[in-house]
Amino acid sequence: MTPATTRQRPQTAERILDSAEQLIQTRGYSAFSYQDIADVLNIRKASIHYHFRSKADLGVSVIRRYAERFGTALGELAADRTQSSMRLLEHYFEPYVGFANSPDRVCLCGTLAGEILVLPPKMRACVKEFFELHQDWLASILQRGVDRGEFRLTATA
């Protein structure tokens, strides 16, 4: 999904995604329903089904949107050649520190990883892609640090 696609999504769909993201982060995927979203947004379940045929489709959209936001931020960080590699790693971990300090909210894909065996296959694939993107980004930053003489690694990035 491209950023333009996200901007073109109807406001109701964005609100549904916001609500689903928060419910996944606070309860987990298996512990919320369309009724929970309908209650939070004061809409009918049919409105949710209009935008997302199934809970799995909703879950995939939530993950893709989350991964897109995160991926854009990682791309912007890596493109800033003025930042040290260590500073980029610190930026990377800031959201996770924020989640650690939150009493009830965790990383979306971290939550989903805990439920991976019960997730629909297309959601599993999205979670896997999210973590692979992060592994690749972290490896590139470590290699960048080596190339700039900022790090010495005992193994490959």
mmCIF file with all atom_site columns, C-alpha atoms in Angstrom:
data_model
loop_
_atom_site.group_PDB
_atom_site.id
_atom_site.type_symbol
_atom_site.label_atom_id
_atom_site.label_alt_id
_atom_site.label_comp_id
_atom_site.label_asym_id
_atom_site.label_entity_id
_atom_site.label_seq_id
_atom_site.pdbx_PDB_ins_code
_atom_site.Cartn_x
_atom_site.Cartn_y
_atom_site.Cartn_z
_atom_site.occupancy
_atom_site.B_iso_or_equiv
_atom_site.pdbx_formal_charge
_atom_site.auth_seq_id
_atom_site.auth_comp_id
_atom_site.auth_asym_id
_atom_site.auth_atom_id
_atom_site.pdbx_PDB_model_num
ATOM 1   C CA . MET A 1 1   ? 0.000   0.000   0.000  1.00 0.00 ? 1   MET A CA 1
ATOM 2   C CA . THR A 1 2   ? 1.389   3.379   -0.920 1.00 0.00 ? 2   THR A CA 1
ATOM 3   C CA . PRO A 1 3   ? 1.124   6.505   1.239  1.00 0.00 ? 3   PRO A CA 1
ATOM 4   C CA . ALA A 1 4   ? -1.290  7.941   -1.356 1.00 0.00 ? 4   ALA A CA 1
ATOM 5   C CA . THR A 1 5   ? -3.561  4.946   -0.820 1.00 0.00 ? 5   THR A CA 1
ATOM 6   C CA . THR A 1 6   ? -3.590  5.620   2.910  1.00 0.00 ? 6   THR A CA 1
ATOM 7   C CA . ARG A 1 7   ? -4.568  9.245   2.368  1.00 0.00 ? 7   ARG A CA 1
ATOM 8   C CA . GLN A 1 8   ? -7.413  8.225   0.065  1.00 0.00 ? 8   GLN A CA 1
ATOM 9   C CA . ARG A 1 9   ? -8.934  5.791   2.575  1.00 0.00 ? 9   ARG A CA 1
ATOM 10  C CA . PRO A 1 10  ? -12.254 7.100   3.917  1.00 0.00 ? 10  PRO A CA 1
ATOM 11  C CA . GLN A 1 11  ? -12.247 8.691   7.353  1.00 0.00 ? 11  GLN A CA 1
ATOM 12  C CA . THR A 1 12  ? -14.486 5.966   8.805  1.00 0.00 ? 12  THR A CA 1
ATOM 13  C CA . ALA A 1 13  ? -12.052 3.276   7.649  1.00 0.00 ? 13  ALA A CA 1
ATOM 14  C CA . GLU A 1 14  ? -9.164  5.172   9.267  1.00 0.00 ? 14  GLU A CA 1
ATOM 15  C CA . ARG A 1 15  ? -11.095 5.425   12.530 1.00 0.00 ? 15  ARG A CA 1
ATOM 16  C CA . ILE A 1 16  ? -11.809 1.696   12.382 1.00 0.00 ? 16  ILE A CA 1
ATOM 17  C CA . LEU A 1 17  ? -8.106  0.992   11.813 1.00 0.00 ? 17  LEU A CA 1
ATOM 18  C CA . ASP A 1 18  ? -7.148  3.303   14.702 1.00 0.00 ? 18  ASP A CA 1
ATOM 19  C CA . SER A 1 19  ? -9.549  1.520   17.010 1.00 0.00 ? 19  SER A CA 1
ATOM 20  C CA . ALA A 1 20  ? -8.465  -1.953  15.890 1.00 0.00 ? 20  ALA A CA 1
ATOM 21  C CA . GLU A 1 21  ? -4.794  -1.031  16.315 1.00 0.00 ? 21  GLU A CA 1
ATOM 22  C CA . GLN A 1 22  ? -5.392  0.161   19.854 1.00 0.00 ? 22  GLN A CA 1
ATOM 23  C CA . LEU A 1 23  ? -7.471  -2.918  20.705 1.00 0.00 ? 23  LEU A CA 1
ATOM 24  C CA . ILE A 1 24  ? -4.770  -5.239  19.369 1.00 0.00 ? 24  ILE A CA 1
ATOM 25  C CA . GLN A 1 25  ? -2.101  -3.374  21.311 1.00 0.00 ? 25  GLN A CA 1
ATOM 26  C CA . THR A 1 26  ? -4.057  -3.472  24.558 1.00 0.00 ? 26  THR A CA 1
ATOM 27  C CA . ARG A 1 27  ? -5.982  -6.767  24.337 1.00 0.00 ? 27  ARG A CA 1
ATOM 28  C CA . GLY A 1 28  ? -4.511  -8.787  21.491 1.00 0.00 ? 28  GLY A CA 1
ATOM 29  C CA . TYR A 1 29  ? -6.051  -9.827  18.188 1.00 0.00 ? 29  TYR A CA 1
ATOM 30  C CA . SER A 1 30  ? -8.007  -12.779 19.567 1.00 0.00 ? 30  SER A CA 1
ATOM 31  C CA . ALA A 1 31  ? -9.593  -10.729 22.353 1.00 0.00 ? 31  ALA A CA 1
ATOM 32  C CA . PHE A 1 32  ? -11.501 -8.110  20.369 1.00 0.00 ? 32  PHE A CA 1
ATOM 33  C CA . SER A 1 33  ? -14.448 -8.224  18.001 1.00 0.00 ? 33  SER A CA 1
ATOM 34  C CA . TYR A 1 34  ? -16.168 -6.011  15.491 1.00 0.00 ? 34  TYR A CA 1
ATOM 35  C CA . GLN A 1 35  ? -18.686 -5.270  18.230 1.00 0.00 ? 35  GLN A CA 1
ATOM 36  C CA . ASP A 1 36  ? -15.901 -3.786  20.378 1.00 0.00 ? 36  ASP A CA 1
ATOM 37  C CA . ILE A 1 37  ? -14.953 -1.433  17.538 1.00 0.00 ? 37  ILE A CA 1
ATOM 38  C CA . ALA A 1 38  ? -18.595 -0.576  16.868 1.00 0.00 ? 38  ALA A CA 1
ATOM 39  C CA . ASP A 1 39  ? -19.072 0.290   20.543 1.00 0.00 ? 39  ASP A CA 1
ATOM 40  C CA . VAL A 1 40  ? -15.942 2.472   20.686 1.00 0.00 ? 40  VAL A CA 1
ATOM 41  C CA . LEU A 1 41  ? -16.820 4.349   17.485 1.00 0.00 ? 41  LEU A CA 1
ATOM 42  C CA . ASN A 1 42  ? -20.588 4.352   17.984 1.00 0.00 ? 42  ASN A CA 1
ATOM 43  C CA . ILE A 1 43  ? -21.183 2.800   14.574 1.00 0.00 ? 43  ILE A CA 1
ATOM 44  C CA . ARG A 1 44  ? -22.890 -0.369  13.386 1.00 0.00 ? 44  ARG A CA 1
ATOM 45  C CA . LYS A 1 45  ? -20.929 -3.560  12.728 1.00 0.00 ? 45  LYS A CA 1
ATOM 46  C CA . ALA A 1 46  ? -22.199 -3.380  9.139  1.00 0.00 ? 46  ALA A CA 1
ATOM 47  C CA . SER A 1 47  ? -20.150 -0.210  8.704  1.00 0.00 ? 47  SER A CA 1
ATOM 48  C CA . ILE A 1 48  ? -17.022 -2.115  9.652  1.00 0.00 ? 48  ILE A CA 1
ATOM 49  C CA . HIS A 1 49  ? -17.882 -4.969  7.278  1.00 0.00 ? 49  HIS A CA 1
ATOM 50  C CA . TYR A 1 50  ? -18.376 -2.425  4.495  1.00 0.00 ? 50  TYR A CA 1
ATOM 51  C CA . HIS A 1 51  ? -14.693 -1.456  4.766  1.00 0.00 ? 51  HIS A CA 1
ATOM 52  C CA . PHE A 1 52  ? -13.212 -4.776  5.964  1.00 0.00 ? 52  PHE A CA 1
ATOM 53  C CA . ARG A 1 53  ? -14.989 -7.984  4.923  1.00 0.00 ? 53  ARG A CA 1
ATOM 54  C CA . SER A 1 54  ? -13.423 -10.074 7.637  1.00 0.00 ? 54  SER A CA 1
ATOM 55  C CA . LYS A 1 55  ? -11.486 -9.644  10.843 1.00 0.00 ? 55  LYS A CA 1
ATOM 56  C CA . ALA A 1 56  ? -8.447  -11.077 9.028  1.00 0.00 ? 56  ALA A CA 1
ATOM 57  C CA . ASP A 1 57  ? -8.760  -8.401  6.320  1.00 0.00 ? 57  ASP A CA 1
ATOM 58  C CA . LEU A 1 58  ? -8.952  -5.775  9.049  1.00 0.00 ? 58  LEU A CA 1
ATOM 59  C CA . GLY A 1 59  ? -5.921  -7.289  10.774 1.00 0.00 ? 59  GLY A CA 1
ATOM 60  C CA . VAL A 1 60  ? -3.895  -7.265  7.562  1.00 0.00 ? 60  VAL A CA 1
ATOM 61  C CA . SER A 1 61  ? -4.804  -3.619  6.941  1.00 0.00 ? 61  SER A CA 1
ATOM 62  C CA . VAL A 1 62  ? -3.830  -2.660  10.496 1.00 0.00 ? 62  VAL A CA 1
ATOM 63  C CA . ILE A 1 63  ? -0.453  -4.399  10.169 1.00 0.00 ? 63  ILE A CA 1
ATOM 64  C CA . ARG A 1 64  ? 0.271   -2.936  6.739  1.00 0.00 ? 64  ARG A CA 1
ATOM 65  C CA . ARG A 1 65  ? -0.563  0.587   7.866  1.00 0.00 ? 65  ARG A CA 1
ATOM 66  C CA . TYR A 1 66  ? 1.559   0.190   11.011 1.00 0.00 ? 66  TYR A CA 1
ATOM 67  C CA . ALA A 1 67  ? 4.450   -1.288  9.014  1.00 0.00 ? 67  ALA A CA 1
ATOM 68  C CA . GLU A 1 68  ? 4.176   1.491   6.435  1.00 0.00 ? 68  GLU A CA 1
ATOM 69  C CA . ARG A 1 69  ? 4.421   4.192   9.102  1.00 0.00 ? 69  ARG A CA 1
ATOM 70  C CA . PHE A 1 70  ? 7.319   2.433   10.784 1.00 0.00 ? 70  PHE A CA 1
ATOM 71  C CA . GLY A 1 71  ? 9.057   1.752   7.451  1.00 0.00 ? 71  GLY A CA 1
ATOM 72  C CA . THR A 1 72  ? 8.748   5.379   6.389  1.00 0.00 ? 72  THR A CA 1
ATOM 73  C CA . ALA A 1 73  ? 10.282  6.518   9.670  1.00 0.00 ? 73  ALA A CA 1
ATOM 74  C CA . LEU A 1 74  ? 13.135  4.009   9.336  1.00 0.00 ? 74  LEU A CA 1
ATOM 75  C CA . GLY A 1 75  ? 13.798  5.145   5.772  1.00 0.00 ? 75  GLY A CA 1
ATOM 76  C CA . GLU A 1 76  ? 13.960  8.773   6.833  1.00 0.00 ? 76  GLU A CA 1
ATOM 77  C CA . LEU A 1 77  ? 16.333  7.924   9.668  1.00 0.00 ? 77  LEU A CA 1
ATOM 78  C CA . ALA A 1 78  ? 18.666  5.922   7.444  1.00 0.00 ? 78  ALA A CA 1
ATOM 79  C CA . ALA A 1 79  ? 18.691  8.683   4.821  1.00 0.00 ? 79  ALA A CA 1
ATOM 80  C CA . ASP A 1 80  ? 20.043  11.215  7.345  1.00 0.00 ? 80  ASP A CA 1
ATOM 81  C CA . ARG A 1 81  ? 23.783  10.877  6.783  1.00 0.00 ? 81  ARG A CA 1
ATOM 82  C CA . THR A 1 82  ? 24.534  13.417  9.540  1.00 0.00 ? 82  THR A CA 1
ATOM 83  C CA . GLN A 1 83  ? 23.354  11.081  12.308 1.00 0.00 ? 83  GLN A CA 1
ATOM 84  C CA . SER A 1 84  ? 25.732  8.582   13.835 1.00 0.00 ? 84  SER A CA 1
ATOM 85  C CA . SER A 1 85  ? 24.816  4.928   13.512 1.00 0.00 ? 85  SER A CA 1
ATOM 86  C CA . MET A 1 86  ? 24.460  4.726   17.289 1.00 0.00 ? 86  MET A CA 1
ATOM 87  C CA . ARG A 1 87  ? 22.013  7.628   17.245 1.00 0.00 ? 87  ARG A CA 1
ATOM 88  C CA . LEU A 1 88  ? 19.968  5.836   14.574 1.00 0.00 ? 88  LEU A CA 1
ATOM 89  C CA . LEU A 1 89  ? 19.795  2.772   16.797 1.00 0.00 ? 89  LEU A CA 1
ATOM 90  C CA . GLU A 1 90  ? 18.710  4.960   19.723 1.00 0.00 ? 90  GLU A CA 1
ATOM 91  C CA . HIS A 1 91  ? 15.959  6.466   17.543 1.00 0.00 ? 91  HIS A CA 1
ATOM 92  C CA . TYR A 1 92  ? 14.899  2.970   16.545 1.00 0.00 ? 92  TYR A CA 1
ATOM 93  C CA . PHE A 1 93  ? 14.452  1.859   20.144 1.00 0.00 ? 93  PHE A CA 1
ATOM 94  C CA . GLU A 1 94  ? 12.605  4.992   21.352 1.00 0.00 ? 94  GLU A CA 1
ATOM 95  C CA . PRO A 1 95  ? 9.115   3.663   20.488 1.00 0.00 ? 95  PRO A CA 1
ATOM 96  C CA . TYR A 1 96  ? 9.881   0.387   22.238 1.00 0.00 ? 96  TYR A CA 1
ATOM 97  C CA . VAL A 1 97  ? 11.030  2.233   25.352 1.00 0.00 ? 97  VAL A CA 1
ATOM 98  C CA . GLY A 1 98  ? 7.750   4.136   25.186 1.00 0.00 ? 98  GLY A CA 1
ATOM 99  C CA . PHE A 1 99  ? 5.829   0.881   25.031 1.00 0.00 ? 99  PHE A CA 1
ATOM 100 C CA . ALA A 1 100 ? 7.856   -0.481  27.953 1.00 0.00 ? 100 ALA A CA 1
ATOM 101 C CA . ASN A 1 101 ? 6.830   2.567   29.987 1.00 0.00 ? 101 ASN A CA 1
ATOM 102 C CA . SER A 1 102 ? 3.173   2.191   29.039 1.00 0.00 ? 102 SER A CA 1
ATOM 103 C CA . PRO A 1 103 ? 1.030   0.262   31.510 1.00 0.00 ? 103 PRO A CA 1
ATOM 104 C CA . ASP A 1 104 ? -1.211  -1.279  28.861 1.00 0.00 ? 104 ASP A CA 1
ATOM 105 C CA . ARG A 1 105 ? 0.046   -0.843  25.303 1.00 0.00 ? 105 ARG A CA 1
ATOM 106 C CA . VAL A 1 106 ? 2.750   -2.745  23.427 1.00 0.00 ? 106 VAL A CA 1
ATOM 107 C CA . CYS A 1 107 ? 4.179   -2.906  19.922 1.00 0.00 ? 107 CYS A CA 1
ATOM 108 C CA . LEU A 1 108 ? 1.484   -4.066  17.521 1.00 0.00 ? 108 LEU A CA 1
ATOM 109 C CA . CYS A 1 109 ? 3.562   -6.758  15.845 1.00 0.00 ? 109 CYS A CA 1
ATOM 110 C CA . GLY A 1 110 ? 5.071   -7.757  19.177 1.00 0.00 ? 110 GLY A CA 1
ATOM 111 C CA . THR A 1 111 ? 1.564   -8.484  20.411 1.00 0.00 ? 111 THR A CA 1
ATOM 112 C CA . LEU A 1 112 ? 0.717   -10.357 17.243 1.00 0.00 ? 112 LEU A CA 1
ATOM 113 C CA . ALA A 1 113 ? 3.930   -12.395 17.439 1.00 0.00 ? 113 ALA A CA 1
ATOM 114 C CA . GLY A 1 114 ? 2.654   -13.755 20.739 1.00 0.00 ? 114 GLY A CA 1
ATOM 115 C CA . GLU A 1 115 ? -0.470  -14.978 18.943 1.00 0.00 ? 115 GLU A CA 1
ATOM 116 C CA . ILE A 1 116 ? 1.246   -16.065 15.729 1.00 0.00 ? 116 ILE A CA 1
ATOM 117 C CA . LEU A 1 117 ? 0.005   -19.656 15.826 1.00 0.00 ? 117 LEU A CA 1
ATOM 118 C CA . VAL A 1 118 ? -3.659  -18.608 15.950 1.00 0.00 ? 118 VAL A CA 1
ATOM 119 C CA . LEU A 1 119 ? -3.457  -15.790 13.395 1.00 0.00 ? 119 LEU A CA 1
ATOM 120 C CA . PRO A 1 120 ? -4.873  -16.258 9.897  1.00 0.00 ? 120 PRO A CA 1
ATOM 121 C CA . PRO A 1 121 ? -2.095  -17.117 7.397  1.00 0.00 ? 121 PRO A CA 1
ATOM 122 C CA . LYS A 1 122 ? -2.193  -13.751 5.618  1.00 0.00 ? 122 LYS A CA 1
ATOM 123 C CA . MET A 1 123 ? -1.698  -11.956 8.932  1.00 0.00 ? 123 MET A CA 1
ATOM 124 C CA . ARG A 1 124 ? 1.186   -14.273 9.820  1.00 0.00 ? 124 ARG A CA 1
ATOM 125 C CA . ALA A 1 125 ? 2.845   -13.329 6.547  1.00 0.00 ? 125 ALA A CA 1
ATOM 126 C CA . CYS A 1 126 ? 2.441   -9.609  7.289  1.00 0.00 ? 126 CYS A CA 1
ATOM 127 C CA . VAL A 1 127 ? 3.921   -9.983  10.775 1.00 0.00 ? 127 VAL A CA 1
ATOM 128 C CA . LYS A 1 128 ? 6.841   -11.922 9.308  1.00 0.00 ? 128 LYS A CA 1
ATOM 129 C CA . GLU A 1 129 ? 7.428   -9.189  6.706  1.00 0.00 ? 129 GLU A CA 1
ATOM 130 C CA . PHE A 1 130 ? 7.370   -6.552  9.452  1.00 0.00 ? 130 PHE A CA 1
ATOM 131 C CA . PHE A 1 131 ? 10.102  -8.311  11.414 1.00 0.00 ? 131 PHE A CA 1
ATOM 132 C CA . GLU A 1 132 ? 12.166  -9.038  8.302  1.00 0.00 ? 132 GLU A CA 1
ATOM 133 C CA . LEU A 1 133 ? 12.053  -5.341  7.381  1.00 0.00 ? 133 LEU A CA 1
ATOM 134 C CA . HIS A 1 134 ? 13.322  -4.489  10.849 1.00 0.00 ? 134 HIS A CA 1
ATOM 135 C CA . GLN A 1 135 ? 16.057  -7.112  10.774 1.00 0.00 ? 135 GLN A CA 1
ATOM 136 C CA . ASP A 1 136 ? 17.250  -5.829  7.398  1.00 0.00 ? 136 ASP A CA 1
ATOM 137 C CA . TRP A 1 137 ? 17.181  -2.218  8.605  1.00 0.00 ? 137 TRP A CA 1
ATOM 138 C CA . LEU A 1 138 ? 19.081  -3.028  11.787 1.00 0.00 ? 138 LEU A CA 1
ATOM 139 C CA . ALA A 1 139 ? 21.678  -5.016  9.822  1.00 0.00 ? 139 ALA A CA 1
ATOM 140 C CA . SER A 1 140 ? 22.130  -2.112  7.413  1.00 0.00 ? 140 SER A CA 1
ATOM 141 C CA . ILE A 1 141 ? 22.650  0.338   10.275 1.00 0.00 ? 141 ILE A CA 1
ATOM 142 C CA . LEU A 1 142 ? 25.166  -1.975  11.939 1.00 0.00 ? 142 LEU A CA 1
ATOM 143 C CA . GLN A 1 143 ? 27.009  -2.340  8.613  1.00 0.00 ? 143 GLN A CA 1
ATOM 144 C CA . ARG A 1 144 ? 26.877  1.415   8.134  1.00 0.00 ? 144 ARG A CA 1
ATOM 145 C CA . GLY A 1 145 ? 28.482  1.788   11.558 1.00 0.00 ? 145 GLY A CA 1
ATOM 146 C CA . VAL A 1 146 ? 31.230  -0.641  10.584 1.00 0.00 ? 146 VAL A CA 1
ATOM 147 C CA . ASP A 1 147 ? 31.807  1.151   7.267  1.00 0.00 ? 147 ASP A CA 1
ATOM 148 C CA . ARG A 1 148 ? 32.073  4.503   9.054  1.00 0.00 ? 148 ARG A CA 1
ATOM 149 C CA . GLY A 1 149 ? 34.397  3.138   11.709 1.00 0.00 ? 149 GLY A CA 1
ATOM 150 C CA . GLU A 1 150 ? 31.808  3.627   14.452 1.00 0.00 ? 150 GLU A CA 1
ATOM 151 C CA . PHE A 1 151 ? 31.403  -0.078  15.297 1.00 0.00 ? 151 PHE A CA 1
ATOM 152 C CA . ARG A 1 152 ? 33.536  -3.166  15.349 1.00 0.00 ? 152 ARG A CA 1
ATOM 153 C CA . LEU A 1 153 ? 31.490  -6.332  15.129 1.00 0.00 ? 153 LEU A CA 1
ATOM 154 C CA . THR A 1 154 ? 32.603  -9.822  16.047 1.00 0.00 ? 154 THR A CA 1
ATOM 155 C CA . ALA A 1 155 ? 30.129  -11.293 13.533 1.00 0.00 ? 155 ALA A CA 1
ATOM 156 C CA . THR A 1 156 ? 28.470  -10.097 10.349 1.00 0.00 ? 156 THR A CA 1
ATOM 157 C CA . ALA A 1 157 ? 25.798  -7.456  10.667 1.00 0.00 ? 157 ALA A CA 1
#
